[in-house]
Structure formats: C-alpha cells, structure tokens
Amino acid sequence: MKSTAIAVIGAGPAGIAAALAAAEAGAAVTLIDEHPAVGGQLRWRIAPLRGLDDALDGLPVCRAAETLHERLAAADVSVLTGAVAWGLFEDGCLAVATPGGSFLLQAEKIVVATGSVDLVLPFPGWTLPGVMTARAAQIMLHLHRVLPGRRVAVVGEGPDAAEIVHDLEMAGAEVVLRAADPAQVVASGEGRVERVSANGERREANAVVIALGRQPDPELALQAQVDLGYSTRLDCHLPLRSELLETSRPGLYVAGEAAGAVDLAESFAEGRLAGLAAAGATLERIAAAQEALARARSPERSAEVDRLRPGSPGEARPETGVGTPWASWAEAAAAGGQDDALAQVALCRCEQVTIGEVRQAIEEGAVTINDIKRRTRAGMGLCQGIFCARAMALLLHASRGIPLSEIVPMTERPPTRPIPLASLVEVEE
Amino acid sequence: MDEARSIGAGDLRVLHHPVLGDLPVSRPVQITVDGQPLVAREGEAIAAALLAHGILVCRTMPRGREPRGLFCALGRCTDCLMTVDGEPNVRACLTPVREGQDIWTQAGLGRWEGPAG
C-alpha cells in the first residue's frame, strides 16, 4: 500500500495552505483534488484577494492559483489532480480513484479541505437546462469564458448573489430579474429556460442562476462519523473541532469552508493551522498560526467556532425555531396539497423524487432524512444528497416542527462519487 | 475578435473581459456532438464547449426523458452526464475536450458502446 505522512483532500485555498504548511514543517504531503488543476475556487473567482500575503493580495482571485501551484511544486508536495478520494476507512486508509486506476493510500494524518457547494432549493422549472448554481455560472464565465446566457435571472440576495450579478454584468450578460426568495420563482420553457417570473414580474430569460449561498461539504469527515454540532448561521451541522482543528476522530482535521469558514482569508489561515498541527510542527509555529487565524475571524465567527468545540459547554446546543432565511420556502413546500405548484417539482434531482412524494412520506411517519430516503429514494442518487438534504430538512422542520438542529445529516457511505466498478477491481495494493 | 471567432468561438464566448482581458488564442479542438462537428477550445470542459455553442441539454432522465444540462459544474450533481467515446456517464463539466472526441447526449442510464462494453 502507498503511504504518506499527511494526506490533504481538496486543493482549494484551505487545502493548499495545509499542504504548504505541512511540507514546511518537514512532512511528506499528498494533496488530492478531483478537478483537473489545483486552486478550487481560486480558479474561478475574480474578486481581488485580501488578507493572504503581500505577493497575493490585490490580485484577482483567479490569478493566485498559478502562484500557489508554483509554491506547491517548490515545496515538493505530491499533487494528484483528477483524483477522487472516495472512501476513508479505519487507520487513515484512503481509497483514491484516478483515471489510471484506483489505489489505497495509508495516511498518518488527514486534512479534509473539501470546501463547499452551492445551497439550492427547488422551485418550479429548476431542473430545466439553463438553470444553474452561482458557482457553475462563475466557472463558465471566468474559467471557460462562456456566458451562462445573455439574459439571466438571479435567485438569492446575499453576498454570493451580489458577486455573481457583478460577474455576469462585467462579462456582458444582462441580469433581467432578481428574486430574493426561491419560493417566489417559477422558470419555464420547452426543454430549456425561456421565461422566469417572480414577485409578479415576468421576463424572457435564457438562464437562471441560483445564488442562495454555500453549504459546507465535509463529506469524508461525515463518512468517518465525526461528532457534529449545529451552526445556526449556516443552518447545518458542522464537524466539532479542537483549537487545532482536529475532529473527534484523532488525526482527522477539517479546515476551510468544509468546516464553515467565512472567507478566503479564514480558509487559508485554517488550512495553515491544520497543516502545521497535523505535521507536528513546533509549538511556536502553531501558536503563530493560531494568532493569524484569530485575526482572520470576526468576533461572531470566533464565538461560533468556540461553541463548536468537542466537549465545550455550548456544544451542539439545540436551537429551536426556524431562524432561517428559507422559512417561507419551507412553509410553502410543506403547506400545499397534492395539486399545488410545488407538488410536482423534483426535490431530489437525481432520483426525480417530487416534493409531493416527500410530503407524503413525512405524512406517513418519516421523521428523519434517512426515513425520507428509505421511503422515497430522495437523496440516494448520484449527488449523494448534497443538493436535496437541505430541502428535506426544511420540509421536515416545517411539517413536523422538529428543530433543524435535531435533523441530522443522512448517513454518508463510500464512495463519495460515482466511480467505475472496473477501477475497484484493479485496486493496487 | 476575428481570430477568436475563427478558432470556434460561439455566440456566448466572453471575448473581452474588463479583469481577465481578451480571450487568449487557443488551439482549436475538433469534436463531434450527436454526430455534428464542433470546434472547441483546448483545455476547456465539454460542457463549456457545448454551452458556448448554445447546446444546453447533456442528457435526458430515466423517468419521462426530462432534459438536463449543466447545473453545478463541480462534478457533484451529475446532471451533465454524457456518453463520450462510447463510455456512458461521463461528467461533461469536469472532462476536458480532446481532439476527435465523439460526444452524445445520453438517454436515461446510458449504454456501453466502447471497448469495455
């Protein structure tokens, strides 16, 4: 079996920082990412960088990836791109699939830096071609230099929505409609988006961008069944972490947006701390990284992080009430009969399970996401539930009054991605 | 601009960008999509080449043949699965174009037509 001292999963800002820090502390590091190049969100965002270092600050974000790639090469980090770390088994054994075949990688310490995915909620027409996430639009605009459409509607109103509206307009697209609340949006068209309406306005459009924000995606840490606590800011469960960002599973760290980091500067600072801690760096270096991380965080975020520590008094305190910006979506989705506008809308895109079917499952007694999954197949498709679990949680909450903090994520199992069976047959020992 | 067009830039290409500058000249890559020849840019993802040419549908779903296209572009949602060189269920958002690539809109679960089938 191949081995490495430190495996870092995800080569975005946190993962790169972790890999560089661990290498700096003298450890052998393997950095794994499923995309064709390193950088993660650094490859496709163009806002100016802030709070990193003098060589990088001020650059458009996407200009930083190359510099960081050079630093990784100079630091002798073993970089595997186009590689999926699809399973985490006992004793730090990672299963990795690449186009050339699969192998097992024994890692003494693992840093999960798998970032986030877009938060999405279903609305009529959301499966039509032309409807995409904010990140998909950004990737098309900046990485591939293609407009998602000429006339674009944007759903959402937070910082991510502001960023994509700016990005779209800068690239020459026209933002024809903005809607804050996904519960108000209807997209329609023959085989693709042609029209969008929201709040009584109706526009011709050839793309709809969903920009509701992001949700942490610590997949391998969930697979390892680390202890979780609820974040009321993000309305989801996050891995509980020590001050050195280690989870309840010894040797398993989570850093960056996968653990709820707010911005790039925090992701970098978390990555650096996790990398140094995993590599067993000197206390001096670790203390300096902790100070830098504290500076990168707002007081509110620092307080949240303190509540999400294993064993701390505020740990996983169940918060009741909705307190979610998606309350109106949840109420609309839970309220209708079988013939309202949302009943026929797919909640689970992969398995084509409708909101009506999920309502029925809840009516028949489902009280957890796993219950809904077993009854309907929602969440059992190729995306592994990442794009429907939030909608299921909100529906359960609005229908049964269960606090969101008590609705735990569905059980994660390997593989994290669809992988060809042939690649398992040929696993290199 | 003319040069960019001559290498296969479709209508939706961002030729000029205030931050990123002009679209860099790239080697044209010849691919076929549902039997039709199409010129892509070296290094780009299949889904980007399609979108640039106004092609939005990557596959149809097993139930109701509902069309789907690019959704997350991160390799997570798998709405963009296509059949590429005989191999079904290839993620068009992550898979780069290659000279001579034979790409088909995938119907339902897809079928093997390649060497492994």
Coordinates of C-alpha atoms in Angstrom, one line a residue:
Chain A
M1 CA 0.0 0.0 0.0
K2 CA 1.2 3.5 -0.8
S3 CA 1.7 5.7 2.2
T4 CA 2.1 9.4 3.1
A5 CA 2.6 11.2 6.3
I6 CA -0.2 13.8 5.5
A7 CA -3.0 13.5 3.0
V8 CA -4.8 16.7 2.2
I9 CA -8.2 16.2 0.4
G10 CA -9.2 19.2 -1.7
A11 CA -6.8 21.7 -3.3
G12 CA -8.6 24.9 -2.7
P13 CA -7.4 27.7 -0.5
A14 CA -7.5 25.7 2.7
G15 CA -6.1 22.5 1.2
I16 CA -3.2 24.3 -0.5
A17 CA -2.4 26.2 2.7
A18 CA -2.5 23.0 4.7
A19 CA -0.2 21.2 2.2
L20 CA 2.3 24.0 2.1
A21 CA 2.4 24.4 5.9
A22 CA 2.8 20.6 6.5
A23 CA 5.6 20.5 3.9
E24 CA 7.2 23.5 5.5
A25 CA 7.2 21.5 8.8
G26 CA 9.1 18.7 7.1
A27 CA 6.3 16.2 6.5
A28 CA 5.7 14.2 3.3
V29 CA 2.4 15.5 1.9
T30 CA 0.0 14.2 -0.7
L31 CA -2.6 16.7 -2.0
I32 CA -5.6 15.2 -3.8
D33 CA -8.2 17.0 -5.9
E34 CA -10.7 15.8 -8.4
H35 CA -10.5 18.8 -10.6
P36 CA -8.0 18.9 -13.5
A37 CA -6.0 21.6 -11.7
V38 CA -5.3 22.8 -8.2
G39 CA -6.9 26.0 -6.9
G40 CA -10.6 25.2 -6.2
Q41 CA -12.5 28.5 -6.0
L42 CA -9.2 30.3 -6.7
R43 CA -9.6 29.2 -10.3
W44 CA -12.9 30.8 -11.0
R45 CA -13.4 33.9 -8.8
I46 CA -12.2 37.3 -9.9
A47 CA -12.8 39.5 -6.8
P48 CA -9.5 40.9 -5.5
L49 CA -7.7 38.9 -2.9
R50 CA -7.4 40.3 0.6
G51 CA -5.8 39.1 3.8
L52 CA -3.4 36.5 2.4
D53 CA 0.2 37.7 1.8
D54 CA 2.0 40.5 0.0
A55 CA 2.6 38.5 -3.1
L56 CA -1.0 37.6 -3.5
D57 CA -3.1 40.5 -2.0
G58 CA -4.7 42.7 -4.7
L59 CA -4.6 40.1 -7.4
P60 CA -7.9 38.9 -8.9
V61 CA -8.5 35.6 -7.0
C62 CA -8.1 33.5 -10.2
R63 CA -4.5 34.9 -10.7
A64 CA -3.4 33.4 -7.4
A65 CA -3.8 29.7 -8.4
E66 CA -0.7 29.7 -10.6
T67 CA 1.4 31.3 -7.9
L68 CA 0.2 28.8 -5.4
H69 CA 0.8 25.9 -7.8
E70 CA 4.4 27.1 -8.2
R71 CA 4.8 27.2 -4.4
L72 CA 3.4 23.6 -4.2
A73 CA 6.0 22.4 -6.8
A74 CA 8.8 24.2 -4.9
A75 CA 7.7 22.7 -1.6
D76 CA 7.8 19.2 -3.0
V77 CA 4.2 18.4 -2.3
S78 CA 3.0 15.4 -4.2
V79 CA -0.1 16.7 -6.1
L80 CA -2.7 14.4 -7.5
T81 CA -5.3 16.1 -9.7
G82 CA -8.2 14.4 -11.4
A83 CA -8.2 12.1 -8.4
V84 CA -11.2 11.3 -6.2
A85 CA -10.6 10.4 -2.6
W86 CA -13.8 8.3 -2.4
G87 CA -13.5 6.5 0.8
L88 CA -12.0 6.9 4.3
F89 CA -11.6 3.6 6.2
E90 CA -10.0 2.6 9.5
D91 CA -6.5 3.7 10.4
G92 CA -6.2 6.5 7.9
C93 CA -6.7 4.3 4.9
L94 CA -7.9 6.4 2.0
A95 CA -9.3 5.0 -1.3
V96 CA -8.4 7.1 -4.3
A97 CA -9.7 6.7 -7.8
T98 CA -7.8 8.3 -10.8
P99 CA -8.4 7.9 -14.5
G100 CA -5.5 5.4 -14.5
G101 CA -7.0 3.2 -11.7
S102 CA -7.5 3.1 -8.0
F103 CA -5.2 2.7 -5.1
L104 CA -5.2 2.7 -1.3
L105 CA -3.2 5.4 0.5
Q106 CA -2.2 5.0 4.1
A107 CA -2.0 8.4 5.7
E108 CA -0.9 9.1 9.3
K109 CA -2.9 12.3 9.4
I110 CA -5.7 13.6 7.1
V111 CA -6.8 17.1 6.4
V112 CA -10.3 17.4 4.9
A113 CA -10.5 20.6 2.9
T114 CA -13.2 19.8 0.5
G115 CA -14.9 23.2 0.6
S116 CA -18.5 23.9 0.0
V117 CA -21.2 23.5 -2.7
D118 CA -23.9 25.9 -3.6
L119 CA -27.0 25.9 -1.4
V120 CA -30.0 25.2 -3.6
L121 CA -33.8 24.9 -3.0
P122 CA -36.3 23.6 -5.5
F123 CA -38.7 25.8 -7.5
P124 CA -40.9 25.1 -10.5
G125 CA -38.6 24.7 -13.5
W126 CA -35.4 24.4 -11.5
T127 CA -34.4 21.2 -13.4
L128 CA -34.6 22.9 -16.8
P129 CA -31.4 23.2 -18.8
G130 CA -30.2 26.8 -18.3
V131 CA -30.8 26.8 -14.6
M132 CA -27.5 26.5 -12.7
T133 CA -25.7 27.4 -9.5
A134 CA -23.8 30.6 -8.9
R135 CA -20.6 28.6 -8.9
A136 CA -21.4 26.9 -12.2
A137 CA -22.0 30.4 -13.7
Q138 CA -18.7 31.6 -12.3
I139 CA -16.8 28.7 -13.6
M140 CA -18.4 29.2 -17.1
L141 CA -17.7 32.9 -17.1
H142 CA -14.1 33.0 -15.8
L143 CA -12.6 29.6 -16.3
H144 CA -14.1 28.8 -19.6
R145 CA -15.1 32.3 -20.8
V146 CA -18.7 31.4 -21.7
L147 CA -21.8 33.3 -20.7
P148 CA -24.5 31.1 -19.0
G149 CA -26.9 33.0 -21.2
R150 CA -27.4 36.5 -22.5
R151 CA -30.4 37.3 -20.3
V152 CA -30.1 35.9 -16.8
A153 CA -32.3 35.8 -13.8
V154 CA -30.6 35.6 -10.4
V155 CA -32.2 34.0 -7.3
G156 CA -30.9 35.0 -3.9
E157 CA -29.8 38.2 -2.2
G158 CA -26.7 37.6 -0.1
P159 CA -23.0 38.3 -0.9
D160 CA -22.8 35.3 -3.3
A161 CA -25.8 36.8 -5.3
A162 CA -24.1 40.2 -5.3
E163 CA -20.9 38.7 -6.6
I164 CA -22.5 36.7 -9.4
V165 CA -24.6 39.7 -10.5
H166 CA -21.4 41.8 -10.7
D167 CA -19.6 38.9 -12.5
L168 CA -22.4 38.4 -15.1
E169 CA -22.7 42.1 -15.9
M170 CA -19.0 42.6 -16.2
A171 CA -18.8 39.8 -18.7
G172 CA -21.6 41.3 -20.8
A173 CA -24.7 39.4 -19.7
E174 CA -27.9 41.2 -18.8
V175 CA -29.4 40.5 -15.4
V176 CA -33.1 40.8 -16.3
L177 CA -34.7 39.7 -13.0
R178 CA -33.6 39.3 -9.4
A179 CA -35.6 37.4 -6.8
A180 CA -34.5 37.1 -3.1
D181 CA -36.9 34.3 -2.2
P182 CA -36.7 30.9 -4.1
A183 CA -40.3 30.3 -3.0
Q184 CA -41.4 33.1 -5.4
V185 CA -39.6 31.9 -8.5
V186 CA -41.0 30.0 -11.5
A187 CA -38.8 29.1 -14.5
S188 CA -40.4 27.7 -17.6
G189 CA -39.7 26.8 -21.2
E190 CA -39.7 24.0 -23.8
G191 CA -36.7 21.8 -23.0
R192 CA -34.7 24.8 -21.7
V193 CA -35.3 28.0 -19.7
E194 CA -37.2 30.6 -21.8
R195 CA -39.1 32.6 -19.2
V196 CA -38.8 33.4 -15.5
S197 CA -41.3 35.0 -13.2
A198 CA -41.0 36.2 -9.6
N199 CA -43.0 38.5 -7.4
G200 CA -45.4 39.3 -10.2
E201 CA -42.7 40.2 -12.7
R202 CA -42.2 38.1 -15.8
R203 CA -39.1 38.2 -18.1
E204 CA -37.8 36.3 -21.1
A205 CA -34.5 34.8 -19.9
N206 CA -32.2 32.0 -21.1
A207 CA -30.5 31.3 -17.8
V208 CA -31.4 31.3 -14.1
V209 CA -28.6 31.4 -11.6
I210 CA -29.3 30.1 -8.1
A211 CA -27.2 32.2 -5.6
L212 CA -28.6 31.4 -2.2
G213 CA -25.2 31.0 -0.6
R214 CA -23.0 28.0 0.1
Q215 CA -23.2 24.9 2.3
P216 CA -20.1 23.2 3.8
D217 CA -19.3 19.8 2.3
P218 CA -17.0 17.9 4.7
E219 CA -18.0 14.6 3.1
L220 CA -15.1 12.4 4.2
A221 CA -15.4 13.6 7.7
L222 CA -19.1 12.7 7.7
Q223 CA -18.2 9.3 6.3
A224 CA -15.8 8.9 9.2
Q225 CA -18.8 9.7 11.5
V226 CA -17.1 12.5 13.4
D227 CA -19.1 14.3 16.1
L228 CA -21.2 17.2 14.7
G229 CA -22.7 20.4 16.1
Y230 CA -25.3 22.7 14.7
S231 CA -24.4 26.1 13.2
T232 CA -27.4 28.5 13.3
R233 CA -25.5 30.8 11.0
L234 CA -25.3 28.2 8.2
D235 CA -28.4 26.2 9.3
C236 CA -26.5 22.9 9.1
H237 CA -24.3 20.6 11.1
L238 CA -20.6 21.1 11.1
P239 CA -17.8 18.9 12.4
L240 CA -16.8 19.7 16.0
R241 CA -13.1 20.6 16.1
S242 CA -10.4 21.3 18.7
E243 CA -8.5 24.5 18.8
L244 CA -6.1 22.8 16.4
L245 CA -9.0 21.9 14.0
E246 CA -8.9 18.2 14.8
T247 CA -12.2 16.3 14.8
S248 CA -13.4 13.7 17.3
R249 CA -11.5 11.2 15.2
P250 CA -7.9 11.5 16.1
G251 CA -5.6 12.5 13.2
L252 CA -8.6 13.8 11.1
Y253 CA -8.7 17.5 10.6
V254 CA -11.2 19.7 8.8
A255 CA -10.3 23.1 7.5
G256 CA -11.8 25.9 5.4
E257 CA -15.3 26.2 4.0
A258 CA -15.8 22.5 4.7
A259 CA -15.9 23.5 8.3
G260 CA -17.8 26.7 7.8
A261 CA -15.0 29.2 7.2
V262 CA -16.5 32.5 6.1
D263 CA -14.0 33.8 3.5
L264 CA -10.7 33.1 1.7
A265 CA -8.5 34.6 4.4
E266 CA -10.1 32.4 7.1
S267 CA -9.8 29.4 4.8
F268 CA -6.1 30.0 4.2
A269 CA -5.5 30.6 7.9
E270 CA -7.4 27.5 8.9
G271 CA -5.5 25.4 6.3
R272 CA -2.2 26.6 7.5
L273 CA -3.0 25.8 11.2
A274 CA -4.4 22.3 10.3
G275 CA -1.3 21.6 8.2
L276 CA 1.1 22.6 10.9
A277 CA -0.8 20.7 13.6
A278 CA -1.1 17.6 11.5
A279 CA 2.6 17.7 10.7
G280 CA 3.5 18.1 14.4
A281 CA 5.2 21.5 13.8
T282 CA 6.9 23.4 16.7
L283 CA 4.6 25.0 19.3
E284 CA 5.9 28.4 18.3
R285 CA 4.8 28.0 14.7
I286 CA 1.5 26.6 15.7
A287 CA 0.9 29.5 18.1
A288 CA 1.7 32.0 15.4
A289 CA -0.8 30.2 13.0
Q290 CA -3.4 30.3 15.7
E291 CA -2.9 34.1 16.2
A292 CA -3.1 34.6 12.4
L293 CA -6.3 32.6 12.3
A294 CA -7.8 34.6 15.2
R295 CA -7.1 37.8 13.2
A296 CA -8.8 36.4 10.1
R297 CA -12.0 35.8 12.0
S298 CA -14.7 38.2 13.0
P299 CA -15.8 38.1 16.7
E300 CA -19.1 36.4 15.7
R301 CA -17.3 33.7 13.8
S302 CA -14.8 33.2 16.7
A303 CA -17.7 32.8 19.1
E304 CA -19.4 30.3 16.8
V305 CA -16.1 28.3 16.5
D306 CA -15.9 28.3 20.3
R307 CA -19.4 26.8 20.5
L308 CA -18.5 24.1 18.1
R309 CA -15.7 22.5 20.2
P310 CA -15.8 18.9 21.4
G311 CA -16.9 18.9 25.0
S312 CA -17.3 22.7 25.4
P313 CA -20.4 23.8 27.4
G314 CA -22.1 25.3 24.3
E315 CA -21.5 22.2 22.2
A316 CA -24.3 21.3 19.8
R317 CA -26.8 23.3 21.8
P318 CA -30.1 22.6 20.0
E319 CA -31.5 25.9 18.8
T320 CA -35.3 25.8 18.4
G321 CA -37.4 27.8 15.9
V322 CA -36.7 28.3 12.2
G323 CA -34.5 31.4 12.3
T324 CA -33.7 30.5 8.7
P325 CA -33.9 32.8 5.7
W326 CA -35.6 29.9 4.0
A327 CA -38.6 29.8 6.3
S328 CA -41.0 31.0 3.5
W329 CA -39.7 28.3 1.2
A330 CA -40.1 25.7 3.9
E331 CA -43.7 26.8 4.7
A332 CA -44.7 26.9 1.0
A333 CA -43.2 23.5 0.4
A334 CA -44.8 21.9 3.5
A335 CA -48.2 23.6 3.1
G336 CA -49.6 22.6 -0.3
G337 CA -51.9 19.7 -1.1
Q338 CA -51.1 17.3 -3.8
D339 CA -52.1 19.6 -6.6
D340 CA -50.2 22.9 -5.9
A341 CA -47.4 24.3 -8.0
L342 CA -44.7 22.7 -5.9
A343 CA -46.2 19.2 -5.6
Q344 CA -44.8 18.0 -9.0
V345 CA -41.4 19.8 -8.6
A346 CA -38.4 17.4 -8.2
L347 CA -37.0 17.8 -4.7
C348 CA -34.3 15.2 -5.5
R349 CA -33.0 15.9 -8.9
C350 CA -31.1 12.7 -9.3
E351 CA -33.9 10.2 -8.5
Q352 CA -36.6 12.6 -9.7
V353 CA -38.5 12.4 -6.4
T354 CA -41.1 15.2 -6.1
I355 CA -41.9 17.5 -3.2
G356 CA -45.3 15.8 -3.2
E357 CA -43.8 12.4 -2.7
V358 CA -41.6 13.7 0.1
R359 CA -44.6 15.4 1.8
Q360 CA -46.4 12.1 1.6
A361 CA -43.5 10.2 3.2
I362 CA -43.5 12.7 6.1
E363 CA -47.3 12.4 6.4
E364 CA -46.8 8.6 6.7
G365 CA -44.4 8.9 9.5
A366 CA -40.9 9.9 8.3
V367 CA -39.2 11.9 11.0
T368 CA -35.5 11.9 9.8
I369 CA -33.8 12.5 6.5
N370 CA -32.8 8.8 6.5
D371 CA -36.5 7.9 6.8
I372 CA -37.4 10.0 3.8
K373 CA -34.6 8.5 1.9
R374 CA -35.6 4.9 2.6
R375 CA -39.3 5.6 1.7
T376 CA -38.8 7.7 -1.5
R377 CA -35.2 7.2 -2.7
A378 CA -34.7 11.0 -2.3
G379 CA -31.0 11.6 -1.6
M380 CA -30.0 8.2 -3.0
G381 CA -28.9 9.4 -6.3
L382 CA -25.5 10.2 -7.8
C383 CA -25.1 13.6 -6.0
Q384 CA -25.4 11.6 -2.7
G385 CA -28.0 14.0 -1.4
I386 CA -25.8 17.1 -1.3
F387 CA -28.4 19.1 -3.4
C388 CA -31.6 17.9 -1.7
A389 CA -30.8 17.2 2.0
R390 CA -31.4 20.8 3.0
A391 CA -34.8 20.9 1.3
M392 CA -35.7 17.6 3.1
A393 CA -34.6 19.1 6.5
L394 CA -36.6 22.3 5.9
L395 CA -39.7 20.2 4.9
L396 CA -39.4 18.0 8.0
H397 CA -38.9 21.1 10.1
A398 CA -41.9 23.0 8.7
S399 CA -44.2 19.9 8.6
R400 CA -43.4 18.4 12.0
G401 CA -41.9 21.2 14.0
I402 CA -38.7 19.3 14.5
P403 CA -35.8 21.8 15.3
L404 CA -33.4 22.0 12.4
S405 CA -30.6 21.3 14.8
E406 CA -32.1 17.9 15.6
I407 CA -32.4 16.9 12.0
V408 CA -29.1 15.1 11.4
P409 CA -27.5 14.7 8.0
M410 CA -28.1 11.4 6.2
T411 CA -25.6 8.6 6.7
E412 CA -22.6 9.1 4.4
R413 CA -21.1 6.0 2.9
P414 CA -18.4 5.4 0.3
P415 CA -18.0 6.1 -2.5
T416 CA -18.3 9.9 -2.3
R417 CA -18.5 10.0 -6.1
P418 CA -19.7 7.6 -8.8
I419 CA -16.6 5.6 -9.8
P420 CA -16.4 2.8 -12.4
L421 CA -16.5 -0.7 -10.9
A422 CA -13.5 -1.6 -13.1
S423 CA -11.4 0.9 -11.0
L424 CA -12.2 -1.2 -7.9
V425 CA -11.3 -4.5 -9.5
E426 CA -7.9 -3.1 -10.3
V427 CA -7.1 -1.6 -6.9
E428 CA -3.3 -1.5 -6.5
E429 CA -2.4 -2.8 -3.1
Chain B
M1 CA -12.1 39.2 -32.1
D2 CA -12.0 37.8 -35.6
E3 CA -9.2 35.5 -34.6
A4 CA -11.2 34.3 -31.6
R5 CA -14.2 33.6 -33.8
S6 CA -12.0 31.7 -36.3
I7 CA -11.0 29.3 -33.6
G8 CA -14.5 28.3 -33.0
A9 CA -15.8 30.9 -30.5
G10 CA -19.6 30.5 -30.4
D11 CA -22.0 33.3 -29.7
L12 CA -21.8 33.0 -25.9
R13 CA -18.0 33.4 -25.7
V14 CA -16.8 36.2 -23.5
L15 CA -14.2 37.6 -25.9
H16 CA -13.3 40.7 -23.9
H17 CA -13.4 41.0 -20.1
P18 CA -12.5 44.0 -18.0
V19 CA -10.5 42.0 -15.5
L20 CA -9.4 38.9 -17.4
G21 CA -8.6 40.7 -20.7
D22 CA -9.1 39.4 -24.2
L23 CA -9.9 35.7 -24.7
P24 CA -6.5 34.1 -25.2
V25 CA -5.9 32.4 -28.5
S26 CA -6.1 28.7 -28.1
R27 CA -5.6 25.7 -30.2
P28 CA -8.9 24.6 -31.9
V29 CA -10.0 21.1 -30.9
Q30 CA -12.4 19.3 -33.2
I31 CA -15.1 17.3 -31.5
T32 CA -18.4 15.9 -32.6
V33 CA -21.7 16.2 -30.7
D34 CA -24.5 13.9 -31.7
G35 CA -22.7 13.4 -35.0
Q36 CA -22.3 17.2 -35.7
P37 CA -18.8 18.6 -35.9
L38 CA -18.0 21.4 -33.5
V39 CA -14.8 23.4 -32.7
A40 CA -13.9 23.7 -29.1
R41 CA -11.0 25.4 -27.2
E42 CA -8.1 23.3 -26.0
G43 CA -8.4 22.6 -22.2
E44 CA -12.0 23.6 -21.8
A45 CA -14.6 21.2 -20.3
I46 CA -17.0 19.5 -22.7
A47 CA -20.0 21.3 -21.0
A48 CA -18.3 24.7 -21.7
A49 CA -17.8 23.9 -25.3
L50 CA -21.4 22.9 -25.7
L51 CA -22.8 25.9 -23.8
A52 CA -20.6 28.3 -25.9
H53 CA -22.4 26.9 -28.9
G54 CA -25.8 27.2 -27.3
I55 CA -26.2 23.5 -26.6
L56 CA -27.8 23.2 -23.2
V57 CA -29.0 19.6 -23.0
C58 CA -26.5 17.0 -21.8
R59 CA -28.8 14.1 -21.1
T60 CA -32.4 13.0 -20.6
M61 CA -33.5 11.4 -17.4
P62 CA -34.7 7.8 -17.0
R63 CA -38.2 9.0 -15.9
G64 CA -40.1 11.0 -18.5
R65 CA -37.0 11.7 -20.6
E66 CA -36.8 15.1 -18.9
P67 CA -33.8 17.0 -20.3
R68 CA -31.0 18.1 -18.1
G69 CA -27.9 20.2 -18.5
L70 CA -25.0 21.8 -16.6
F71 CA -26.1 22.6 -13.1
C72 CA -23.2 22.6 -10.5
A73 CA -20.1 22.5 -12.8
L74 CA -18.3 20.9 -9.8
G75 CA -18.8 17.2 -10.6
R76 CA -21.3 16.8 -7.8
C77 CA -24.8 16.9 -9.3
T78 CA -24.2 14.6 -12.4
D79 CA -26.9 16.3 -14.4
C80 CA -24.3 16.8 -17.2
L81 CA -23.6 13.1 -17.7
M82 CA -22.9 12.3 -21.4
T83 CA -21.7 9.4 -23.5
V84 CA -18.2 10.1 -24.6
D85 CA -16.3 7.8 -27.0
G86 CA -18.7 5.0 -26.2
E87 CA -18.5 5.4 -22.4
P88 CA -21.7 6.4 -20.7
N89 CA -22.0 8.6 -17.5
V90 CA -19.0 10.9 -18.2
R91 CA -19.3 14.2 -16.3
A92 CA -19.2 16.9 -19.1
C93 CA -18.4 19.6 -16.6
L94 CA -15.1 18.1 -15.5
T95 CA -14.0 16.2 -18.6
P96 CA -11.8 18.3 -20.9
V97 CA -12.3 18.2 -24.7
R98 CA -9.9 16.1 -26.8
E99 CA -9.3 16.1 -30.5
G100 CA -11.7 13.7 -32.2
Q101 CA -13.9 13.1 -29.2
D102 CA -17.3 11.6 -30.0
I103 CA -19.9 13.0 -27.6
W104 CA -23.5 12.0 -27.4
T105 CA -26.5 13.3 -25.5
Q106 CA -27.1 10.5 -23.0
A107 CA -30.6 8.9 -22.9
G108 CA -31.5 7.6 -19.4
L109 CA -28.9 5.4 -17.8
G110 CA -26.8 5.2 -21.0
R111 CA -25.4 2.2 -22.7
W112 CA -21.9 0.9 -23.2
E113 CA -20.7 1.2 -26.8
G114 CA -17.0 1.4 -26.1
P115 CA -14.2 -1.2 -25.6
A116 CA -15.4 -2.1 -22.1
G117 CA -19.0 -2.8 -23.3

